[in-house]
mmCIF file of C-alpha atoms in Angstrom:
data_model
loop_
_atom_site.group_PDB
_atom_site.id
_atom_site.type_symbol
_atom_site.label_atom_id
_atom_site.label_comp_id
_atom_site.label_asym_id
_atom_site.label_seq_id
_atom_site.Cartn_x
_atom_site.Cartn_y
_atom_site.Cartn_z
ATOM 1 C CA MET N 1 -15.767 32.767 38.200
ATOM 2 C CA LYS N 2 -15.789 28.990 37.472
ATOM 3 C CA ALA N 3 -13.864 26.542 39.561
ATOM 4 C CA SER N 4 -13.835 22.851 39.466
ATOM 5 C CA LEU N 5 -12.488 21.110 42.507
ATOM 6 C CA LEU N 6 -12.000 17.448 43.514
ATOM 7 C CA SER N 7 -12.156 16.617 47.139
ATOM 8 C CA ARG N 8 -10.773 13.709 48.870
ATOM 9 C CA ASP N 9 -13.089 13.873 51.863
ATOM 10 C CA ASP N 10 -13.956 10.464 52.924
ATOM 11 C CA HIS N 11 -17.392 10.330 54.425
ATOM 12 C CA THR N 12 -17.795 6.632 54.585
ATOM 13 C CA GLY N 13 -17.866 4.798 57.673
ATOM 14 C CA LYS N 14 -19.191 1.549 56.128
ATOM 15 C CA PRO N 15 -16.938 -0.772 54.174
ATOM 16 C CA GLU N 16 -18.117 -1.442 50.620
ATOM 17 C CA VAL N 17 -20.335 -4.561 50.414
ATOM 18 C CA ARG N 18 -20.215 -6.617 47.342
ATOM 19 C CA HIS N 19 -23.422 -8.554 46.300
ATOM 20 C CA SER N 20 -23.613 -11.466 43.982
ATOM 21 C CA ARG N 21 -25.944 -11.013 41.053
ATOM 22 C CA ALA N 22 -28.420 -12.748 38.747
ATOM 23 C CA ALA N 23 -29.442 -10.819 35.668
ATOM 24 C CA ASP N 24 -33.136 -9.925 36.475
ATOM 25 C CA TYR N 25 -32.428 -9.644 40.188
ATOM 26 C CA THR N 26 -29.903 -6.878 39.268
ATOM 27 C CA ARG N 27 -32.282 -5.201 37.136
ATOM 28 C CA GLU N 28 -35.014 -5.002 39.785
ATOM 29 C CA ARG N 29 -32.325 -4.003 42.405
ATOM 30 C CA ARG N 30 -31.199 -1.252 40.070
ATOM 31 C CA LYS N 31 -34.716 0.190 39.755
ATOM 32 C CA MET N 32 -35.338 -0.078 43.447
ATOM 33 C CA THR N 33 -31.932 1.476 44.358
ATOM 34 C CA THR N 34 -32.332 4.428 41.983
ATOM 35 C CA ALA N 35 -35.651 5.245 43.633
ATOM 36 C CA ALA N 36 -34.047 4.943 47.192
ATOM 37 C CA LEU N 37 -31.062 7.176 45.947
ATOM 38 C CA THR N 38 -33.174 9.955 44.478
ATOM 39 C CA ALA N 39 -35.120 10.068 47.803
ATOM 40 C CA GLY N 40 -31.686 10.655 49.450
ATOM 41 C CA LEU N 41 -30.877 13.341 47.024
ATOM 42 C CA GLU N 42 -34.082 15.207 47.715
ATOM 43 C CA ARG N 43 -33.181 15.459 51.312
ATOM 44 C CA ILE N 44 -29.974 17.188 50.613
ATOM 45 C CA PRO N 45 -30.145 20.644 52.245
ATOM 46 C CA ASP N 46 -30.183 23.666 49.882
ATOM 47 C CA GLN N 47 -30.379 21.480 46.862
ATOM 48 C CA LEU N 48 -31.900 23.052 43.829
ATOM 49 C CA GLY N 49 -32.122 20.028 41.597
ATOM 50 C CA TYR N 50 -30.452 16.894 40.786
ATOM 51 C CA LEU N 51 -29.572 14.365 37.927
ATOM 52 C CA VAL N 52 -28.893 10.660 38.073
ATOM 53 C CA ILE N 53 -27.073 9.589 34.913
ATOM 54 C CA SER N 54 -26.049 6.223 33.551
ATOM 55 C CA GLU N 55 -24.022 5.221 30.477
ATOM 56 C CA ASP N 56 -27.396 4.980 28.608
ATOM 57 C CA GLY N 57 -28.714 8.305 29.523
ATOM 58 C CA VAL N 58 -30.416 10.341 32.290
ATOM 59 C CA LEU N 59 -32.220 7.961 34.873
ATOM 60 C CA ALA N 60 -33.756 10.540 36.848
ATOM 61 C CA SER N 61 -33.914 14.418 37.125
ATOM 62 C CA ALA N 62 -35.602 17.016 39.356
ATOM 63 C CA GLY N 63 -35.774 20.560 40.259
ATOM 64 C CA GLU N 64 -33.770 23.051 38.268
ATOM 65 C CA LEU N 65 -32.091 20.166 36.491
ATOM 66 C CA GLU N 66 -35.296 18.506 35.298
ATOM 67 C CA ASN N 67 -34.924 17.180 31.761
ATOM 68 C CA ASP N 68 -31.681 19.040 31.562
ATOM 69 C CA GLU N 69 -29.830 16.787 29.194
ATOM 70 C CA HIS N 70 -27.357 19.317 28.217
ATOM 71 C CA THR N 71 -26.001 19.752 31.636
ATOM 72 C CA ALA N 72 -26.118 16.041 32.050
ATOM 73 C CA GLY N 73 -23.862 15.669 28.937
ATOM 74 C CA VAL N 74 -21.438 18.312 30.121
ATOM 75 C CA MET N 75 -21.167 16.704 33.621
ATOM 76 C CA MET N 76 -20.596 13.342 32.226
ATOM 77 C CA GLN N 77 -17.773 14.579 30.008
ATOM 78 C CA MET N 78 -16.119 16.552 33.007
ATOM 79 C CA VAL N 79 -16.330 13.598 35.381
ATOM 80 C CA ARG N 80 -15.099 11.097 32.810
ATOM 81 C CA THR N 81 -12.041 13.289 32.158
ATOM 82 C CA ALA N 82 -11.495 13.862 35.825
ATOM 83 C CA SER N 83 -11.723 10.282 36.809
ATOM 84 C CA ARG N 84 -8.815 9.477 34.455
ATOM 85 C CA PHE N 85 -6.471 11.604 36.539
ATOM 86 C CA ARG N 86 -4.185 9.480 38.759
ATOM 87 C CA LEU N 87 -1.672 10.711 41.225
ATOM 88 C CA SER N 88 1.618 9.018 40.499
ATOM 89 C CA GLY N 89 1.317 5.208 40.751
ATOM 90 C CA ALA N 90 -2.137 5.146 42.205
ATOM 91 C CA ALA N 91 -4.714 2.785 40.786
ATOM 92 C CA ASP N 92 -7.877 4.749 41.795
ATOM 93 C CA PRO N 93 -8.987 8.252 40.902
ATOM 94 C CA PRO N 94 -7.748 10.467 43.618
ATOM 95 C CA PHE N 95 -11.057 12.312 44.452
ATOM 96 C CA LYS N 96 -14.567 11.309 45.809
ATOM 97 C CA ARG N 97 -16.438 14.417 44.613
ATOM 98 C CA MET N 98 -16.118 16.867 41.850
ATOM 99 C CA SER N 99 -17.587 20.455 42.335
ATOM 100 C CA VAL N 100 -18.129 22.955 39.635
ATOM 101 C CA ILE N 101 -18.319 26.265 41.433
ATOM 102 C CA LEU N 102 -20.100 29.003 39.837
ATOM 103 C CA GLU N 103 -21.175 32.493 41.271
ATOM 104 C CA ASP N 104 -24.526 31.568 42.769
ATOM 105 C CA PHE N 105 -24.556 27.689 42.758
ATOM 106 C CA VAL N 106 -22.440 24.642 42.851
ATOM 107 C CA TYR N 107 -22.780 21.365 40.917
ATOM 108 C CA THR N 108 -21.587 18.588 43.058
ATOM 109 C CA VAL N 109 -20.837 15.399 41.205
ATOM 110 C CA THR N 110 -19.927 11.922 42.316
ATOM 111 C CA VAL N 111 -19.957 8.393 40.665
ATOM 112 C CA SER N 112 -21.303 5.333 42.472
ATOM 113 C CA GLY N 113 -22.159 1.986 41.073
ATOM 114 C CA GLN N 114 -21.913 2.895 37.379
ATOM 115 C CA LYS N 115 -24.138 5.886 37.964
ATOM 116 C CA VAL N 116 -23.263 9.533 37.984
ATOM 117 C CA PHE N 117 -25.065 11.787 40.629
ATOM 118 C CA VAL N 118 -25.253 15.447 40.019
ATOM 119 C CA VAL N 119 -26.687 17.786 42.577
ATOM 120 C CA LYS N 120 -27.045 21.594 42.199
ATOM 121 C CA ARG N 121 -26.731 23.487 45.465
ATOM 122 C CA GLN N 122 -26.878 26.876 46.653
ATOM 123 C CA ASN N 123 -23.371 28.395 46.957
ATOM 124 C CA ASN N 124 -23.165 29.657 50.494
ATOM 125 C CA GLN N 125 -19.431 30.065 50.255
ATOM 126 C CA HIS N 126 -18.680 33.676 49.593
ATOM 127 C CA GLU N 127 -16.114 36.223 50.239
ATOM 128 C CA PRO N 128 -16.062 36.597 54.038
ATOM 129 C CA ILE N 129 -17.313 40.062 54.842
ATOM 130 C CA SER N 130 -15.114 41.733 57.554
ATOM 131 C CA VAL N 131 -17.282 43.958 59.769
ATOM 132 C CA MET G 1 -16.643 3.419 10.788
ATOM 133 C CA GLY G 2 -14.611 2.802 7.634
ATOM 134 C CA CYS G 3 -12.369 0.283 5.900
ATOM 135 C CA CYS G 4 -10.644 -1.941 8.484
ATOM 136 C CA TYR G 5 -8.405 -3.805 6.124
ATOM 137 C CA SER G 6 -7.650 -3.969 2.431
ATOM 138 C CA SER G 7 -5.058 -5.755 0.570
ATOM 139 C CA GLU G 8 -3.383 -5.714 -2.867
ATOM 140 C CA ASN G 9 -2.904 -9.374 -3.255
ATOM 141 C CA GLU G 10 -6.089 -11.190 -4.018
ATOM 142 C CA THR G 11 -6.570 -14.799 -2.956
ATOM 143 C CA PRO G 12 -8.684 -16.029 -5.921
ATOM 144 C CA GLU G 13 -10.053 -19.253 -4.554
ATOM 145 C CA GLN G 14 -11.615 -17.639 -1.312
ATOM 146 C CA ASP G 15 -12.342 -14.122 -2.572
ATOM 147 C CA HIS G 16 -14.624 -14.968 -5.504
ATOM 148 C CA ASP G 17 -17.420 -16.372 -3.373
ATOM 149 C CA GLU G 18 -16.893 -14.179 -0.238
ATOM 150 C CA ARG G 19 -16.684 -10.981 -2.016
ATOM 151 C CA LYS G 20 -19.544 -11.340 -4.517
ATOM 152 C CA PRO G 21 -21.958 -8.730 -3.670
ATOM 153 C CA LEU G 22 -25.387 -9.925 -2.616
ATOM 154 C CA ILE G 23 -27.090 -7.125 -4.387
ATOM 155 C CA PRO G 24 -25.881 -6.737 -7.909
ATOM 156 C CA PRO G 25 -24.937 -3.281 -8.913
ATOM 157 C CA PRO G 26 -27.894 -1.686 -10.684
ATOM 158 C CA VAL G 27 -27.398 -2.037 -14.522
ATOM 159 C CA SER G 28 -28.518 1.479 -15.472
ATOM 160 C CA LYS G 29 -32.163 0.197 -15.043
ATOM 161 C CA PRO G 30 -34.597 3.092 -15.071
ATOM 162 C CA PRO G 31 -36.347 3.628 -11.811
ATOM 163 C CA ASN G 32 -39.916 2.307 -11.783
ATOM 164 C CA GLY G 33 -42.458 4.517 -13.512
ATOM 165 C CA THR G 34 -40.296 7.181 -15.030
ATOM 166 C CA ASP G 35 -39.113 7.803 -18.489
ATOM 167 C CA TRP G 36 -35.538 8.174 -19.251
ATOM 168 C CA ILE G 37 -35.224 11.506 -21.222
ATOM 169 C CA THR G 38 -31.689 12.049 -22.165
ATOM 170 C CA THR G 39 -31.716 13.407 -25.739
ATOM 171 C CA SER G 40 -33.620 15.917 -27.893
ATOM 172 C CA VAL G 41 -35.013 18.071 -25.132
ATOM 173 C CA PRO G 42 -37.339 20.916 -26.165
ATOM 174 C CA SER G 43 -35.250 24.112 -25.894
ATOM 175 C CA ALA G 44 -37.884 26.005 -24.178
ATOM 176 C CA ARG G 45 -37.788 23.960 -20.973
ATOM 177 C CA THR G 46 -34.061 23.046 -21.345
ATOM 178 C CA ASP G 47 -32.986 24.343 -17.955
ATOM 179 C CA GLU G 48 -35.554 22.817 -15.869
ATOM 180 C CA GLN G 49 -35.509 19.449 -17.770
ATOM 181 C CA ALA G 50 -31.708 19.532 -17.319
ATOM 182 C CA LEU G 51 -32.020 20.270 -13.629
ATOM 183 C CA LEU G 52 -34.561 17.437 -13.272
ATOM 184 C CA THR G 53 -32.358 14.945 -15.285
ATOM 185 C CA SER G 54 -29.387 15.728 -13.065
ATOM 186 C CA ILE G 55 -31.278 15.188 -9.928
ATOM 187 C CA LEU G 56 -32.544 11.964 -11.394
ATOM 188 C CA THR G 57 -29.057 10.764 -12.322
ATOM 189 C CA LYS G 58 -27.623 11.793 -8.983
ATOM 190 C CA THR G 59 -30.473 9.842 -7.155
ATOM 191 C CA ALA G 60 -30.128 6.801 -9.443
ATOM 192 C CA GLN G 61 -26.294 6.767 -8.517
ATOM 193 C CA ASN G 62 -26.568 7.226 -4.937
ATOM 194 C CA ILE G 63 -29.590 5.129 -4.202
ATOM 195 C CA ILE G 64 -29.763 1.293 -4.496
ATOM 196 C CA ASP G 65 -33.284 0.380 -5.621
ATOM 197 C CA VAL G 66 -33.587 -2.987 -3.949
ATOM 198 C CA SER G 67 -36.910 -3.774 -5.564
ATOM 199 C CA ALA G 68 -35.577 -2.996 -9.057
ATOM 200 C CA ALA G 69 -32.409 -5.171 -8.638
ATOM 201 C CA ASP G 70 -32.666 -8.939 -9.625
ATOM 202 C CA SER G 71 -33.145 -10.768 -6.278
ATOM 203 C CA VAL G 72 -30.463 -13.185 -5.539
ATOM 204 C CA MET G 73 -31.991 -16.655 -5.226
ATOM 205 C CA MET G 74 -30.231 -18.497 -2.503
ATOM 206 C CA GLU G 75 -31.186 -21.779 -0.956
ATOM 207 C CA GLN G 76 -31.919 -21.799 2.773
ATOM 208 C CA HIS G 77 -28.953 -24.097 3.392
ATOM 209 C CA GLU G 78 -26.628 -21.840 1.208
ATOM 210 C CA TYR G 79 -27.563 -18.886 3.344
ATOM 211 C CA MET G 80 -27.080 -20.820 6.574
ATOM 212 C CA ASP G 81 -23.707 -21.994 5.372
ATOM 213 C CA LYS G 82 -22.610 -18.500 4.459
ATOM 214 C CA ALA G 83 -23.822 -17.191 7.758
ATOM 215 C CA ARG G 84 -21.742 -19.845 9.623
ATOM 216 C CA GLN G 85 -18.781 -19.288 7.423
ATOM 217 C CA TYR G 86 -18.748 -15.579 8.180
ATOM 218 C CA SER G 87 -19.314 -16.073 11.997
ATOM 219 C CA THR G 88 -16.463 -18.704 12.277
ATOM 220 C CA LYS G 89 -14.152 -16.190 10.371
ATOM 221 C CA LEU G 90 -15.245 -13.372 12.694
ATOM 222 C CA ALA G 91 -14.643 -15.559 15.655
ATOM 223 C CA VAL G 92 -10.902 -16.346 14.562
ATOM 224 C CA LEU G 93 -10.294 -12.790 13.824
ATOM 225 C CA SER G 94 -11.729 -11.385 17.004
ATOM 226 C CA ASN G 95 -9.565 -13.611 18.988
ATOM 227 C CA SER G 96 -6.488 -12.000 17.462
ATOM 228 C CA LEU G 97 -7.824 -8.480 17.704
ATOM 229 C CA PRO G 98 -6.762 -6.622 20.999
ATOM 230 C CA GLN G 99 -9.849 -6.489 23.368
ATOM 231 C CA LYS G 100 -11.391 -2.958 23.688
ATOM 232 C CA LYS G 101 -10.625 -1.490 27.150
ATOM 233 C CA ALA G 102 -13.618 -1.131 29.456
ATOM 234 C CA LEU G 103 -14.833 2.407 29.358
ATOM 235 C CA ALA G 104 -16.661 1.952 32.536
ATOM 236 C CA LEU G 105 -16.602 4.960 35.018
ATOM 237 C CA PRO G 106 -14.710 3.834 38.082
ATOM 238 C CA SER G 107 -16.873 4.084 41.244
ATOM 239 C CA LEU G 108 -15.718 6.955 43.487
ATOM 240 C CA THR G 109 -17.929 6.189 46.564
ATOM 241 C CA SER G 110 -20.397 3.819 47.923
ATOM 242 C CA GLN G 111 -22.090 6.620 49.764
ATOM 243 C CA PRO G 112 -23.196 9.124 47.011
ATOM 244 C CA HIS G 113 -25.682 11.127 49.063
ATOM 245 C CA GLN G 114 -23.416 11.467 52.066
ATOM 246 C CA VAL G 115 -20.563 12.761 49.830
ATOM 247 C CA LEU G 116 -22.910 15.119 47.906
ATOM 248 C CA ALA G 117 -24.650 16.449 50.958
ATOM 249 C CA SER G 118 -21.402 17.293 52.900
ATOM 250 C CA ASP G 119 -19.997 20.713 53.165
ATOM 251 C CA LEU G 120 -19.115 22.629 50.071
ATOM 252 C CA VAL G 121 -15.514 23.519 49.370
ATOM 253 C CA PRO G 122 -14.449 26.391 51.560
ATOM 254 C CA TYR G 123 -14.131 29.704 49.872
ATOM 255 C CA SER G 124 -10.447 30.117 50.947
ATOM 256 C CA ASP G 125 -9.570 26.888 49.318
ATOM 257 C CA VAL G 126 -11.204 28.015 46.059
ATOM 258 C CA GLN G 127 -9.308 31.295 46.259
ATOM 259 C CA GLN G 128 -5.970 29.521 46.821
ATOM 260 C CA VAL G 129 -6.624 27.130 43.932
ATOM 261 C CA SER G 130 -7.625 30.034 41.568
ATOM 262 C CA LYS G 131 -4.509 32.039 42.610
ATOM 263 C CA ILE G 132 -2.247 29.065 41.916
ATOM 264 C CA ALA G 133 -3.888 28.428 38.494
ATOM 265 C CA ALA G 134 -3.438 32.064 37.662
ATOM 266 C CA TYR G 135 0.201 32.105 38.536
ATOM 267 C CA ALA G 136 0.595 28.809 36.430
ATOM 268 C CA TYR G 137 -1.157 30.476 33.509
ATOM 269 C CA SER G 138 0.946 33.651 33.633
ATOM 270 C CA ALA G 139 4.143 31.481 34.070
ATOM 271 C CA ILE G 140 3.229 29.362 30.972
ATOM 272 C CA SER G 141 2.353 32.439 28.919
ATOM 273 C CA GLN G 142 5.799 33.890 29.526
ATOM 274 C CA ILE G 143 7.704 30.823 28.064
ATOM 275 C CA LYS G 144 9.309 32.213 25.085
ATOM 276 C CA VAL G 145 12.359 31.553 22.830
ATOM 277 C CA ASP G 146 15.334 33.614 23.688
ATOM 278 C CA ALA G 147 17.263 34.055 20.452
ATOM 279 C CA LYS G 148 20.950 34.175 21.163
ATOM 280 C CA GLU G 149 22.606 33.464 17.830
ATOM 281 C CA ASP G 150 21.817 33.437 14.164
ATOM 282 C CA LEU G 151 20.120 30.348 12.985
ATOM 283 C CA VAL G 152 21.631 30.474 9.580
ATOM 284 C CA VAL G 153 25.451 30.655 9.434
ATOM 285 C CA GLN G 154 27.827 30.766 6.548
ATOM 286 C CA PHE G 155 30.482 27.933 6.415
ATOM 287 C CA ALA G 156 33.931 29.455 6.467
ATOM 288 C CA ILE G 157 35.594 27.757 3.544
ATOM 289 C CA PRO G 158 39.215 28.709 3.061
#
């Protein structure tokens, strides 16, 4: 059974900080930031793989999603469609994370700084067994 | 991509120079190094020859042989003039065209790994949403036309 859910959970405590940019500084910073972010993704508990995707293509991939351009393409399309939803009158997309829930695993997807992050995680949410 | 604009009325003064093709259309010049066999083909090899000729004609029609075409001799300044002329025209036109909307993905969060690492959606929520979707689906599939009267009636003309 497939289910795709958008969650509004706000996990940020820090306000968003805007940086001023010069062209090459941005490029260096982007390279640096991607590496820092993939390290963060590696540490996600029960993760089976991840993808970092930009408008140009896959920036990084690992685990079961290594070199998985097909999944990258599908996730990009899904999140692009989902981010066009608006609750009536709102300016921003009404969700922070998109989850594509399958039998044994879940793809969690979010967008930050023009990059799409996809993490494949073990699905530990099953029918509760009443003993 | 395709034709963006075309018009019936020609403006003779401008068009002539603007629309003149840079590579003149090939004047049925035989491609380099091949004989043009069109008539009196030996009957024994007719089929094969006909096939080859048809391939040749199709290729000649579809492919522009740049080396065979007479090269257009343009002075450097003429070339620069043309380039400048085209770019000014483009600039004028692009100002009047509506700007393409930015297709950038809106940022959903500034803390991606926190958001991605947090708890998965509880199973009960997934169940509830699936049930709601199933109800909606069944409701939509039951939408039907309830025919009450005839669509076609006779006018009663006394």
